[in-house]
PDB file of C-alpha atoms and ligand atoms in Angstrom:
ATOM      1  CA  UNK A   1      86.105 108.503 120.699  1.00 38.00           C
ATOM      2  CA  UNK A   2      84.502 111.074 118.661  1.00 46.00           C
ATOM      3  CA  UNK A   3      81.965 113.040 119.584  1.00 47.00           C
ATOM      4  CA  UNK A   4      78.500 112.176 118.710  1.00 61.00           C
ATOM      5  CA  UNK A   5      79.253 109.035 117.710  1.00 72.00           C
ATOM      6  CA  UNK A   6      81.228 105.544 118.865  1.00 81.00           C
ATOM      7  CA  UNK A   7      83.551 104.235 116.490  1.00 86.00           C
ATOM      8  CA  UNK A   8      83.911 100.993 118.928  1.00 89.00           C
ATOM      9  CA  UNK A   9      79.884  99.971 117.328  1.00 91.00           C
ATOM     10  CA  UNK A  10      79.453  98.748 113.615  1.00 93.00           C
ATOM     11  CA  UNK A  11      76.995 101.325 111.682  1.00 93.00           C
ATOM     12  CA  UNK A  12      75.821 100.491 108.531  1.00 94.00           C
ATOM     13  CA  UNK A  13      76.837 103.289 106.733  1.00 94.00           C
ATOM     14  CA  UNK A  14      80.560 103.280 107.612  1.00 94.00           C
ATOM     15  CA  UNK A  15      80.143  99.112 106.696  1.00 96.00           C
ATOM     16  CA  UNK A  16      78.757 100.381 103.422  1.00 95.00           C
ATOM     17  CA  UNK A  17      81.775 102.581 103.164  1.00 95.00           C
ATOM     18  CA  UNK A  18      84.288  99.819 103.622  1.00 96.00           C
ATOM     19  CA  UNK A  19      82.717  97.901 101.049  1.00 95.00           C
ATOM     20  CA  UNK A  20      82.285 100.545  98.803  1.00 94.00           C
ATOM     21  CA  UNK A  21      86.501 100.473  99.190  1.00 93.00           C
ATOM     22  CA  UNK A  22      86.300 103.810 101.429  1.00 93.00           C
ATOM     23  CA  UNK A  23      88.157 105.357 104.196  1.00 92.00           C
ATOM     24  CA  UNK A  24      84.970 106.391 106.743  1.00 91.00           C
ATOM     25  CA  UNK A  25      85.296 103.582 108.466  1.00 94.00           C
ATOM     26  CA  UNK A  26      86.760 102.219 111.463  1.00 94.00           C
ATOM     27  CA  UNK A  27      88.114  98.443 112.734  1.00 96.00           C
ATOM     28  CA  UNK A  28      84.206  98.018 114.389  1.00 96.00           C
ATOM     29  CA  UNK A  29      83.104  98.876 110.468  1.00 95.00           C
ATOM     30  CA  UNK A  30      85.187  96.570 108.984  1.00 96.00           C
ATOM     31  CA  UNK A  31      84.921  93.697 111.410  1.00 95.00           C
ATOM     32  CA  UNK A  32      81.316  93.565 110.862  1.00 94.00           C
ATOM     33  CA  UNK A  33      81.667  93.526 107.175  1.00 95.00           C
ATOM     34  CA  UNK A  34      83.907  91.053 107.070  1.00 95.00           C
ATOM     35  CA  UNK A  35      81.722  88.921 109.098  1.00 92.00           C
ATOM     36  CA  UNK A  36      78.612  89.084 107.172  1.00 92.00           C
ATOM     37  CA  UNK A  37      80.879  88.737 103.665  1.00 92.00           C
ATOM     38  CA  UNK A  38      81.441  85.076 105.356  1.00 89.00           C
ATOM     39  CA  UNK A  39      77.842  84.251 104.884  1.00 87.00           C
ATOM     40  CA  UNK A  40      76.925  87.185 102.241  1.00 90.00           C
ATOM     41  CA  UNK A  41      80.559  86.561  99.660  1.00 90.00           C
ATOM     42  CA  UNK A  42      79.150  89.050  97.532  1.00 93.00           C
ATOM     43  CA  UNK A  43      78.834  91.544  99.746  1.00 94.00           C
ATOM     44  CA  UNK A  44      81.150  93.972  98.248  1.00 95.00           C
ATOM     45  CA  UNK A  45      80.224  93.570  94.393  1.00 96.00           C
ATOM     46  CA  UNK A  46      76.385  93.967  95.940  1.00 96.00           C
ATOM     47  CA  UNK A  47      77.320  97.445  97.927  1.00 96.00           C
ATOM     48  CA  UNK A  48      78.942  98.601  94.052  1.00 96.00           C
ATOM     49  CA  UNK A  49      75.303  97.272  92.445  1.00 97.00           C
ATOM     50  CA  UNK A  50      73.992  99.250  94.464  1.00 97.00           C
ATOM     51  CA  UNK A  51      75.260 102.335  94.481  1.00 97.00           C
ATOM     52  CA  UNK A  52      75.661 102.059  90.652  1.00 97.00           C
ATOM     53  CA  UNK A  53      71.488 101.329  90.811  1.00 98.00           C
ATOM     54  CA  UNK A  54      70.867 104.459  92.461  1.00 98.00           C
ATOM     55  CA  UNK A  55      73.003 106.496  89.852  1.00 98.00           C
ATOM     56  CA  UNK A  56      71.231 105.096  87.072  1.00 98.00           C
ATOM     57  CA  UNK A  57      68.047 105.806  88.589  1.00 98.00           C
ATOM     58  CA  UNK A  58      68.335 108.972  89.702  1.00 98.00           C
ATOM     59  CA  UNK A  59      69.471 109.618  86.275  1.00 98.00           C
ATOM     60  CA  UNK A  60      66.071 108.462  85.143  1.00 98.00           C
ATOM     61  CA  UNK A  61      63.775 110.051  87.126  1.00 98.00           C
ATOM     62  CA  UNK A  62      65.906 113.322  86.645  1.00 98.00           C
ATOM     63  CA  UNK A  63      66.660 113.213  82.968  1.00 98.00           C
ATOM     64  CA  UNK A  64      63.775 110.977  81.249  1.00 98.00           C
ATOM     65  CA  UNK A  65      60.715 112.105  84.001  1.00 98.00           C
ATOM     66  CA  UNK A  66      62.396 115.544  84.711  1.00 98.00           C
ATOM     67  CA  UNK A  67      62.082 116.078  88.360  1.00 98.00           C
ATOM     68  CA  UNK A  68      64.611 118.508  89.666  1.00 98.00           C
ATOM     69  CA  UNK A  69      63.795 117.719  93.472  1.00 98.00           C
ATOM     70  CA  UNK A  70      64.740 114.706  95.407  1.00 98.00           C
ATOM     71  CA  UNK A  71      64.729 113.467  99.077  1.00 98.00           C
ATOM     72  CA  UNK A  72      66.967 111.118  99.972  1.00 98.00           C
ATOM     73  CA  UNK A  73      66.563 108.702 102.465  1.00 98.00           C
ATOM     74  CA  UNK A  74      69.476 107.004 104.321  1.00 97.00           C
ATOM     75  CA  UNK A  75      71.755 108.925 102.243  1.00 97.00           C
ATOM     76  CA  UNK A  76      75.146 107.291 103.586  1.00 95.00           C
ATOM     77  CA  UNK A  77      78.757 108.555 103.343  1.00 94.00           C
ATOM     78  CA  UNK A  78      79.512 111.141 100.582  1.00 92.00           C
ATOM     79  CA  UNK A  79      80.746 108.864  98.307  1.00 90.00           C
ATOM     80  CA  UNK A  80      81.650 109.342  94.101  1.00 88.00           C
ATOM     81  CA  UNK A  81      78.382 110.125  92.483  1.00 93.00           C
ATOM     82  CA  UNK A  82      76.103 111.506  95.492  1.00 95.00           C
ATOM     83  CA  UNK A  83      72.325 112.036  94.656  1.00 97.00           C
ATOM     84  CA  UNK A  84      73.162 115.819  93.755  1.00 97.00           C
ATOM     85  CA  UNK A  85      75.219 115.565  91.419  1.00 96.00           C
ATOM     86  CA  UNK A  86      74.015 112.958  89.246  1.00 98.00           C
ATOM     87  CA  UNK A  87      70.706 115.005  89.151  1.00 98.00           C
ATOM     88  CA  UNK A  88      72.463 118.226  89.203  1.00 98.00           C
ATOM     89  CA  UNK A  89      74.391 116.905  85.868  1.00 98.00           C
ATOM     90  CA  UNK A  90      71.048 116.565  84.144  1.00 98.00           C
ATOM     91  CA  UNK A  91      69.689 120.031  85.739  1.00 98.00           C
ATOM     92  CA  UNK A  92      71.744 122.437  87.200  1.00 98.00           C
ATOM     93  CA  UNK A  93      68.956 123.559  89.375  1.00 98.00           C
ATOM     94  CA  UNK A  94      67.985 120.642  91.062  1.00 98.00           C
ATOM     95  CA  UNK A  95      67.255 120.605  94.947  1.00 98.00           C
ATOM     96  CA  UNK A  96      68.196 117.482  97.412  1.00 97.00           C
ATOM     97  CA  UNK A  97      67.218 116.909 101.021  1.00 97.00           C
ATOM     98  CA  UNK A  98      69.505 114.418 102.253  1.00 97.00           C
ATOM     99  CA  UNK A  99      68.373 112.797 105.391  1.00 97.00           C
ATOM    100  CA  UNK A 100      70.501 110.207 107.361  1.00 97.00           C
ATOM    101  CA  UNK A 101      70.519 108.976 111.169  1.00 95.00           C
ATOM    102  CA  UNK A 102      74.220 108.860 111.787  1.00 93.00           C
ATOM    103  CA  UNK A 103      76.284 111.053 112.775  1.00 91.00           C
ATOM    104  CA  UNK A 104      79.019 110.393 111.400  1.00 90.00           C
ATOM    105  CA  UNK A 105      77.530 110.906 107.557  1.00 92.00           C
ATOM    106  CA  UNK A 106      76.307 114.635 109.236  1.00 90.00           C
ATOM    107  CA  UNK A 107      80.139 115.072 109.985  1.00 90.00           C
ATOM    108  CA  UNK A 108      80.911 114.245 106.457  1.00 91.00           C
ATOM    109  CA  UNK A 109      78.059 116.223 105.320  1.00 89.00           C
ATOM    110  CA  UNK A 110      79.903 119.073 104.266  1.00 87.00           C
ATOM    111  CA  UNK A 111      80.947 116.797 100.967  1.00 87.00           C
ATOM    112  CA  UNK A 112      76.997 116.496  99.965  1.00 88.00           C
ATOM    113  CA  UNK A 113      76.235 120.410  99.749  1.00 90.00           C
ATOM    114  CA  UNK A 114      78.709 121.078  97.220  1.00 93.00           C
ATOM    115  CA  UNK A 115      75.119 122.252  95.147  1.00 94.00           C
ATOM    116  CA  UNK A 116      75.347 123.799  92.052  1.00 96.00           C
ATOM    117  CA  UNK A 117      74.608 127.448  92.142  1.00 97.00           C
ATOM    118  CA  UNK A 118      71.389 127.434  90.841  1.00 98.00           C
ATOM    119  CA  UNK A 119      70.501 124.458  92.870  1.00 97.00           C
ATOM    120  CA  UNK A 120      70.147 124.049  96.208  1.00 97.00           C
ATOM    121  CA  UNK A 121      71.087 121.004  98.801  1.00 96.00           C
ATOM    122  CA  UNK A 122      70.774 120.334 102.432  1.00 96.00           C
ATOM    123  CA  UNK A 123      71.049 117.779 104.962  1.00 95.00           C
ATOM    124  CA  UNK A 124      69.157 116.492 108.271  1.00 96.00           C
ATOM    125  CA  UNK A 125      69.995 114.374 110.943  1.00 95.00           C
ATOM    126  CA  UNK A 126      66.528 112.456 111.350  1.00 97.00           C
ATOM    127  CA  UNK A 127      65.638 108.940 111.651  1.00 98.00           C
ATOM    128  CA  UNK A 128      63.736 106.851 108.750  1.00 98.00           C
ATOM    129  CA  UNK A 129      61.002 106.105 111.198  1.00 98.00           C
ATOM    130  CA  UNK A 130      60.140 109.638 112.167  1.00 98.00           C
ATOM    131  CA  UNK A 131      59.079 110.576 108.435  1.00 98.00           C
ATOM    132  CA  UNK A 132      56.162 113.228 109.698  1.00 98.00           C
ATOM    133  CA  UNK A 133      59.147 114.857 111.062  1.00 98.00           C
ATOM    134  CA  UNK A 134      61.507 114.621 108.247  1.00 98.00           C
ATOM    135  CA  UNK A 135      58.498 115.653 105.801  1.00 98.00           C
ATOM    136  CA  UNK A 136      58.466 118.691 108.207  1.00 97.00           C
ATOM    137  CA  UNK A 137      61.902 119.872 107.768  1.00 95.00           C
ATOM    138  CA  UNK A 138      62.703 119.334 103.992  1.00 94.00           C
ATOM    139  CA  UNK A 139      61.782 123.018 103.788  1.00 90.00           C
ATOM    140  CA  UNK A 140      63.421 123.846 100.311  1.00 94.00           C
ATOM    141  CA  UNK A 141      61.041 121.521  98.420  1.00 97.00           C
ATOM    142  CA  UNK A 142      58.364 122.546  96.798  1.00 98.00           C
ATOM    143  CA  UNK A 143      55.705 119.844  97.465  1.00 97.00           C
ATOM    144  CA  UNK A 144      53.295 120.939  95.183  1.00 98.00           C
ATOM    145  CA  UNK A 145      56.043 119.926  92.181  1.00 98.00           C
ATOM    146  CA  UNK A 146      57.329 116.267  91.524  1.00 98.00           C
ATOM    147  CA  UNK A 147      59.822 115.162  94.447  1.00 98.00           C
ATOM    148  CA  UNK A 148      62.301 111.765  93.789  1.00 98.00           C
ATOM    149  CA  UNK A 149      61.488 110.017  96.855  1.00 98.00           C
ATOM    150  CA  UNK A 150      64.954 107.549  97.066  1.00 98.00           C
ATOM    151  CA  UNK A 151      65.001 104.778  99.618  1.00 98.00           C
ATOM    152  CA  UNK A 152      68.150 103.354  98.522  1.00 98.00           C
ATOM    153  CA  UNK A 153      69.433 100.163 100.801  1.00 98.00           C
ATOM    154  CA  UNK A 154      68.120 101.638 103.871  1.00 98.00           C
ATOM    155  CA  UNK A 155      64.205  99.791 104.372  1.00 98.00           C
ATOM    156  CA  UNK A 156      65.789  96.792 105.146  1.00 98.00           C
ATOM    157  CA  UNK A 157      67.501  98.156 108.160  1.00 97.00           C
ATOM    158  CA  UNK A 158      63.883  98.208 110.060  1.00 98.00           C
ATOM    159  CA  UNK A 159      62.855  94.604 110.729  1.00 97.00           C
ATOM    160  CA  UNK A 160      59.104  95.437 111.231  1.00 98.00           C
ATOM    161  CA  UNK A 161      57.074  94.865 107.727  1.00 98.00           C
ATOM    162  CA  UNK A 162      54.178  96.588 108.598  1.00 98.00           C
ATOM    163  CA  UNK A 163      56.054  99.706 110.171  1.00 98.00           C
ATOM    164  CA  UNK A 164      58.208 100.058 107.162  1.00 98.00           C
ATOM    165  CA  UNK A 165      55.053  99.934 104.894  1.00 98.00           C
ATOM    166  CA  UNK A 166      53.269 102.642 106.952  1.00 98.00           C
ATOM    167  CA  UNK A 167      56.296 104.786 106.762  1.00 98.00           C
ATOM    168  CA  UNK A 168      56.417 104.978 103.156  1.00 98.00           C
ATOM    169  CA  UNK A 169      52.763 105.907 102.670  1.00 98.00           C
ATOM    170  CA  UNK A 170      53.427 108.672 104.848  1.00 98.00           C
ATOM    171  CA  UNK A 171      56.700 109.824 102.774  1.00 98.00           C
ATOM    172  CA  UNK A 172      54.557 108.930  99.232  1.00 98.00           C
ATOM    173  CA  UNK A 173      51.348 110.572 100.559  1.00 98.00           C
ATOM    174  CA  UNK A 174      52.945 113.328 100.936  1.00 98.00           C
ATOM    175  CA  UNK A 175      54.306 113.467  97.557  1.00 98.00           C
ATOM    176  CA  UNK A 176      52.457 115.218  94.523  1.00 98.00           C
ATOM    177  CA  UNK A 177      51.399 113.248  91.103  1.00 98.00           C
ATOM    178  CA  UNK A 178      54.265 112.677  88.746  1.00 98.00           C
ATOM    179  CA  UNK A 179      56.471 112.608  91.997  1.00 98.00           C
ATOM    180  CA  UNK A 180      58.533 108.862  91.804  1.00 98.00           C
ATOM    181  CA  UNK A 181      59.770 106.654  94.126  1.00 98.00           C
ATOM    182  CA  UNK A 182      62.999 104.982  93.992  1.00 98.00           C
ATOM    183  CA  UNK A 183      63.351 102.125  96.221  1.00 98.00           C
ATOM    184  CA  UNK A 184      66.089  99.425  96.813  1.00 98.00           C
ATOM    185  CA  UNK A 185      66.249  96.754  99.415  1.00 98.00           C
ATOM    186  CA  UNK A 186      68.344  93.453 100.180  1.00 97.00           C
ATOM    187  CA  UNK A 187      66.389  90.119  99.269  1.00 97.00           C
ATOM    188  CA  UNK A 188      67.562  86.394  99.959  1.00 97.00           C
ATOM    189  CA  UNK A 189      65.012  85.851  96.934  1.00 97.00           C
ATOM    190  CA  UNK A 190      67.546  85.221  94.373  1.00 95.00           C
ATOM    191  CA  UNK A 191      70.273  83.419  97.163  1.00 95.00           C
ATOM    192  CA  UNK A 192      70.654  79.979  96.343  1.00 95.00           C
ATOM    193  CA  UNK A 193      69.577  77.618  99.716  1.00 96.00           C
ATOM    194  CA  UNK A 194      72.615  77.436 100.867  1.00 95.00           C
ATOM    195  CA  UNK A 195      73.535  81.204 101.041  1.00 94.00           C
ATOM    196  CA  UNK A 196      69.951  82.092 101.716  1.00 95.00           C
ATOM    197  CA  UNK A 197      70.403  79.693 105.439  1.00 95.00           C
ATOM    198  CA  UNK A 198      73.797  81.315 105.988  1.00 94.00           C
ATOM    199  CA  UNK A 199      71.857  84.561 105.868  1.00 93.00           C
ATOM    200  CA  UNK A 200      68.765  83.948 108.090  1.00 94.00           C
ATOM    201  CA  UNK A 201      71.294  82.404 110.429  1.00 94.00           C
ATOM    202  CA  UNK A 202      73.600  85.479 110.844  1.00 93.00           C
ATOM    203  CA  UNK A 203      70.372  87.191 111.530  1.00 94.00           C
ATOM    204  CA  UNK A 204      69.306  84.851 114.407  1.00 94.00           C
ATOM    205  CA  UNK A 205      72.241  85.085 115.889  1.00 93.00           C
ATOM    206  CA  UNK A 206      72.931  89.240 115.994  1.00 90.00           C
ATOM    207  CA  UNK A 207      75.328  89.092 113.254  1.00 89.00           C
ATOM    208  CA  UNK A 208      73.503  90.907 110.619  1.00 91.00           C
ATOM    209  CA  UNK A 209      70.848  94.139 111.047  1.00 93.00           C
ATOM    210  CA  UNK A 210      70.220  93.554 107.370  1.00 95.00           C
ATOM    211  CA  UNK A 211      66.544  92.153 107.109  1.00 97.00           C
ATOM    212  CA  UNK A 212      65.895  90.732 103.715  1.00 97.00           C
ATOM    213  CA  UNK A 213      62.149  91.584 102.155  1.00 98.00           C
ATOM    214  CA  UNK A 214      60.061  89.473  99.778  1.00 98.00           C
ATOM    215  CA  UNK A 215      59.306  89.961  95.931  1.00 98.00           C
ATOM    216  CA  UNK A 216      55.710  90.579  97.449  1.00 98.00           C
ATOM    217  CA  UNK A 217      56.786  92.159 100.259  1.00 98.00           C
ATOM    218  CA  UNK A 218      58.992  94.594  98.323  1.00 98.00           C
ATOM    219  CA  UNK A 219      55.830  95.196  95.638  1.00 98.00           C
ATOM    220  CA  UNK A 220      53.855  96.161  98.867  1.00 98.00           C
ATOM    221  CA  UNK A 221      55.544  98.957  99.244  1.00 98.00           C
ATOM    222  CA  UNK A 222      54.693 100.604  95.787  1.00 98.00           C
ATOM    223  CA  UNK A 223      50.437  99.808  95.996  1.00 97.00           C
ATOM    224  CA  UNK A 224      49.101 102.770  94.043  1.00 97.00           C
ATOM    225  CA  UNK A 225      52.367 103.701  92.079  1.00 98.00           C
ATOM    226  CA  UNK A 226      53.001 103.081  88.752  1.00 98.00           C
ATOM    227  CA  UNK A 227      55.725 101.152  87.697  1.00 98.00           C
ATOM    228  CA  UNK A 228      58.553 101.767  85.595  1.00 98.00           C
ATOM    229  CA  UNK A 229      60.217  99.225  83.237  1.00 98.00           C
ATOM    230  CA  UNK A 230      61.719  97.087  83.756  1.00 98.00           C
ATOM    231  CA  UNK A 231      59.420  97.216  87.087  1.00 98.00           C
ATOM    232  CA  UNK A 232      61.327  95.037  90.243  1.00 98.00           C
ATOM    233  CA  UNK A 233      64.273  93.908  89.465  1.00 98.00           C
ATOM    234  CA  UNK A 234      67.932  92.551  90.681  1.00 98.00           C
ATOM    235  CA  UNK A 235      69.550  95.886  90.853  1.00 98.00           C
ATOM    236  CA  UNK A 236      72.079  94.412  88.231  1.00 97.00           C
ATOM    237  CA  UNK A 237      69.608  94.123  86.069  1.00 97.00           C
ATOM    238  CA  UNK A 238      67.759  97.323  86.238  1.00 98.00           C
ATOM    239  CA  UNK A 239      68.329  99.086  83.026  1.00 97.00           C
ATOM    240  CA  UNK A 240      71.752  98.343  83.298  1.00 96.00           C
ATOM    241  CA  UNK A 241      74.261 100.545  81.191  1.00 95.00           C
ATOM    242  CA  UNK A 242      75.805  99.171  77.828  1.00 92.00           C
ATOM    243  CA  UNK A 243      79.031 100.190  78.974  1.00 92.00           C
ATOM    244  CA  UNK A 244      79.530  98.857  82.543  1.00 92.00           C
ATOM    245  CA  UNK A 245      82.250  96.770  83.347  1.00 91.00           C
ATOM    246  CA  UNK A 246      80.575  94.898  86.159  1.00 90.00           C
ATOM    247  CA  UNK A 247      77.971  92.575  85.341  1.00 92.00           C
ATOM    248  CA  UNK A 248      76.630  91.147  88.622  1.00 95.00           C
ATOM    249  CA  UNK A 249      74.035  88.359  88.835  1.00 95.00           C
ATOM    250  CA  UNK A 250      71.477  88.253  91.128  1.00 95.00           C
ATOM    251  CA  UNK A 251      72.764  85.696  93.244  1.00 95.00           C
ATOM    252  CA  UNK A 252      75.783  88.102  93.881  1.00 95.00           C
ATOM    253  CA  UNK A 253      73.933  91.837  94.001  1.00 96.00           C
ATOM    254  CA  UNK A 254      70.425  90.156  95.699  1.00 96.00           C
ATOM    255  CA  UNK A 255      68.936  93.900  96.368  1.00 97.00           C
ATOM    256  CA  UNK A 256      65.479  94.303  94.561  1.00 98.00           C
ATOM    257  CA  UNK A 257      65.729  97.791  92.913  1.00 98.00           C
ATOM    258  CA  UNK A 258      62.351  99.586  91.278  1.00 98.00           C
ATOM    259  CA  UNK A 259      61.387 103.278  90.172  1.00 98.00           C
ATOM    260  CA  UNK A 260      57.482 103.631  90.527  1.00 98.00           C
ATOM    261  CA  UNK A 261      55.608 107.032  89.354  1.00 98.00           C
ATOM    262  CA  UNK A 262      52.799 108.349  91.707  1.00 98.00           C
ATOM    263  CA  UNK A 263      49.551 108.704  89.113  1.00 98.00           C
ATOM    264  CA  UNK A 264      47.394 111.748  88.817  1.00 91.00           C
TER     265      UNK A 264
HETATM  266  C1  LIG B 301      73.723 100.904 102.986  1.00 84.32           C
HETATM  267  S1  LIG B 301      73.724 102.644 103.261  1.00 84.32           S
HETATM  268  C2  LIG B 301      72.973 103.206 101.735  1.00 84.32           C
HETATM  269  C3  LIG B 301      73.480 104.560 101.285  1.00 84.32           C
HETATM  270  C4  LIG B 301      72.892 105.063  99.965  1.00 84.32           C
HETATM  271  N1  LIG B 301      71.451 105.186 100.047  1.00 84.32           N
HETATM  272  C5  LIG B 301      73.262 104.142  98.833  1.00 84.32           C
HETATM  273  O1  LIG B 301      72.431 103.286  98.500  1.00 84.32           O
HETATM  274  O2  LIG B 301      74.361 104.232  98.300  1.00 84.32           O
HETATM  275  C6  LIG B 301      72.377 102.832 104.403  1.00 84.32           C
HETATM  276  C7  LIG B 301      72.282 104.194 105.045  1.00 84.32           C
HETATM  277  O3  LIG B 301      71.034 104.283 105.724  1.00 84.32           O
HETATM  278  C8  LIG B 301      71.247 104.901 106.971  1.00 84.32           C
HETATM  279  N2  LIG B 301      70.168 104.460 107.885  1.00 84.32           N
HETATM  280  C9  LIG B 301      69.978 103.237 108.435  1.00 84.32           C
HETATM  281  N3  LIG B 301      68.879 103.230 109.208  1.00 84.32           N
HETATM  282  C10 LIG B 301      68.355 104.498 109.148  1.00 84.32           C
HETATM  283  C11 LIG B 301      67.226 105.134 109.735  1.00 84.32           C
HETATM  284  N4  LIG B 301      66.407 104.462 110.546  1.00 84.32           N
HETATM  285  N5  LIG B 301      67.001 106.431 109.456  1.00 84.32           N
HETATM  286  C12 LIG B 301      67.835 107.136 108.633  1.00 84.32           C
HETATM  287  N6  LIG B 301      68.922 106.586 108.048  1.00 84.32           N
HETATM  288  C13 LIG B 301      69.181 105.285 108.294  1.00 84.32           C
HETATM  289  C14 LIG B 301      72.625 104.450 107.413  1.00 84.32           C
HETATM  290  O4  LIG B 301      73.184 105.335 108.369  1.00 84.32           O
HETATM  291  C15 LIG B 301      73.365 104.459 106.089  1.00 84.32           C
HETATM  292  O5  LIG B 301      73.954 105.700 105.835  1.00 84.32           O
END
């Protein structure tokens, strides 16, 4: 085993990995992935929605609001596209605070400060639920500027509503006007009956840590933001780019995705 971290126990982030079509991943990863892709079919085209979500909207907030700092929540493995260098595409400058809880993505973190020169990027080994702590440490952000808040597929891994919600009006409090926050999380909204029992059943019974939200519950989270069109939408479906070859529906990428805009 390696240190700091089992490879015999499932983590989401290597499970994203495998999905994604990676190598971070081990036979725990991939034996939990293929389980929930029994109930959840989609699985993999809804890890690729995702991650293609979170380019386009950190594309957004960087190029069309022009923030040039972001932290990034749950940041999993370095992957193609990482937070950084989407926004340090648009601005060279740009600064990222990636923040993730396993250790494994720290051991791979090497891949995510590949910063620009003129930019700046750094990583932390902190848990969602500690965000006085993260706020804390994301010392190379300037919080008196505009800050990309993105909690990308990573709310849903806390079950508790009502912790969650108090955890991102800590992170968004903190946050000057004209920061935004970009926020993705699984729903078994748009999940026909059928897939939607499969679901709540591989919850009940340990399979999955993935713990769908609400429309409403998901629109909780950005009370006092301003919302950016398309507002909430399948993640597919969120400004989606005229020349994508993948075209999931919502049935296949369920994952609510939104940008919101803290007001002066
Ligand atoms: C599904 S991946 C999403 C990665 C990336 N945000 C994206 O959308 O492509 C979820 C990530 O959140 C991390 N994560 C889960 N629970 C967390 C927590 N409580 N605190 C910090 N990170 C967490 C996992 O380790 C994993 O890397």
């Amino acid at each position: 085993m390696n240190e700091g971290f089992d490879t015999g126990v499932a983590h989401p982030a290597r499970r994203y990995n495998y999905w994604l079509g990676g190598k971070d991943n081990f036979a725990a990863d991939r034996e939990s992935g293929d389980l929930l892709a029994k109930s959840y079919p989609a699985a993999r085209i809804a890890a690729r929605a995702n991650r293609a979500f979170l380019r386009r909207a950190v594309r957004h907030v960087a190029a069309e609001a022009g923030v040039r700092q972001f932290l990034d929540i749950g940041t999993g493995l370095p992957t193609a596209d990482n937070t950084h260098q989407v926004a340090q595409r648009v601005a060279p400058e740009s600064r990222i605070v990636y923040v993730d809880n396993d250790p494994m993505v720290m051991a791979h973190a090497r891949a995510l400060l590949t910063s620009t020169p003129e930019g700046e990027t750094t990583y932390l080994e902190e848990d969602l639920r500690n965000p006085e702590r993260i706020l804390e440490s994301a010392g190379i952000l300037d919080f008196t500027k505009p800050i990309g808040l993105i909690l990308v597929a990573v709310l849903h891994f806390l079950p508790d509503q009502k912790q969650s919600q108090e955890i991102v009006r800590t992170l968004v409090g903190a946050l000057p006007a004209g920061s935004h926050l970009v926020l993705s999380l699984a729903t078994t909204d748009l999940l026909t009956p059928e897939l939607k029992a499969a679901w709540d059943e591989s919850l009940r019974t340990g399979r999955s840590d993935v713990h769908p939200r609400t429309r409403e519950e998901f629109a909780s989270f950005l009370d006092g933001l301003e919302l950016v069109s398309p507002g909430i939408a399948p993640v597919g479906d969120w400004r989606p780019d005229p020349d994508a070859t993948e075209h999931p529906t919502p049935v296949e990428a369920s994952i609510f995705g939104a940008v919101a805009r803290k007001p002066s």
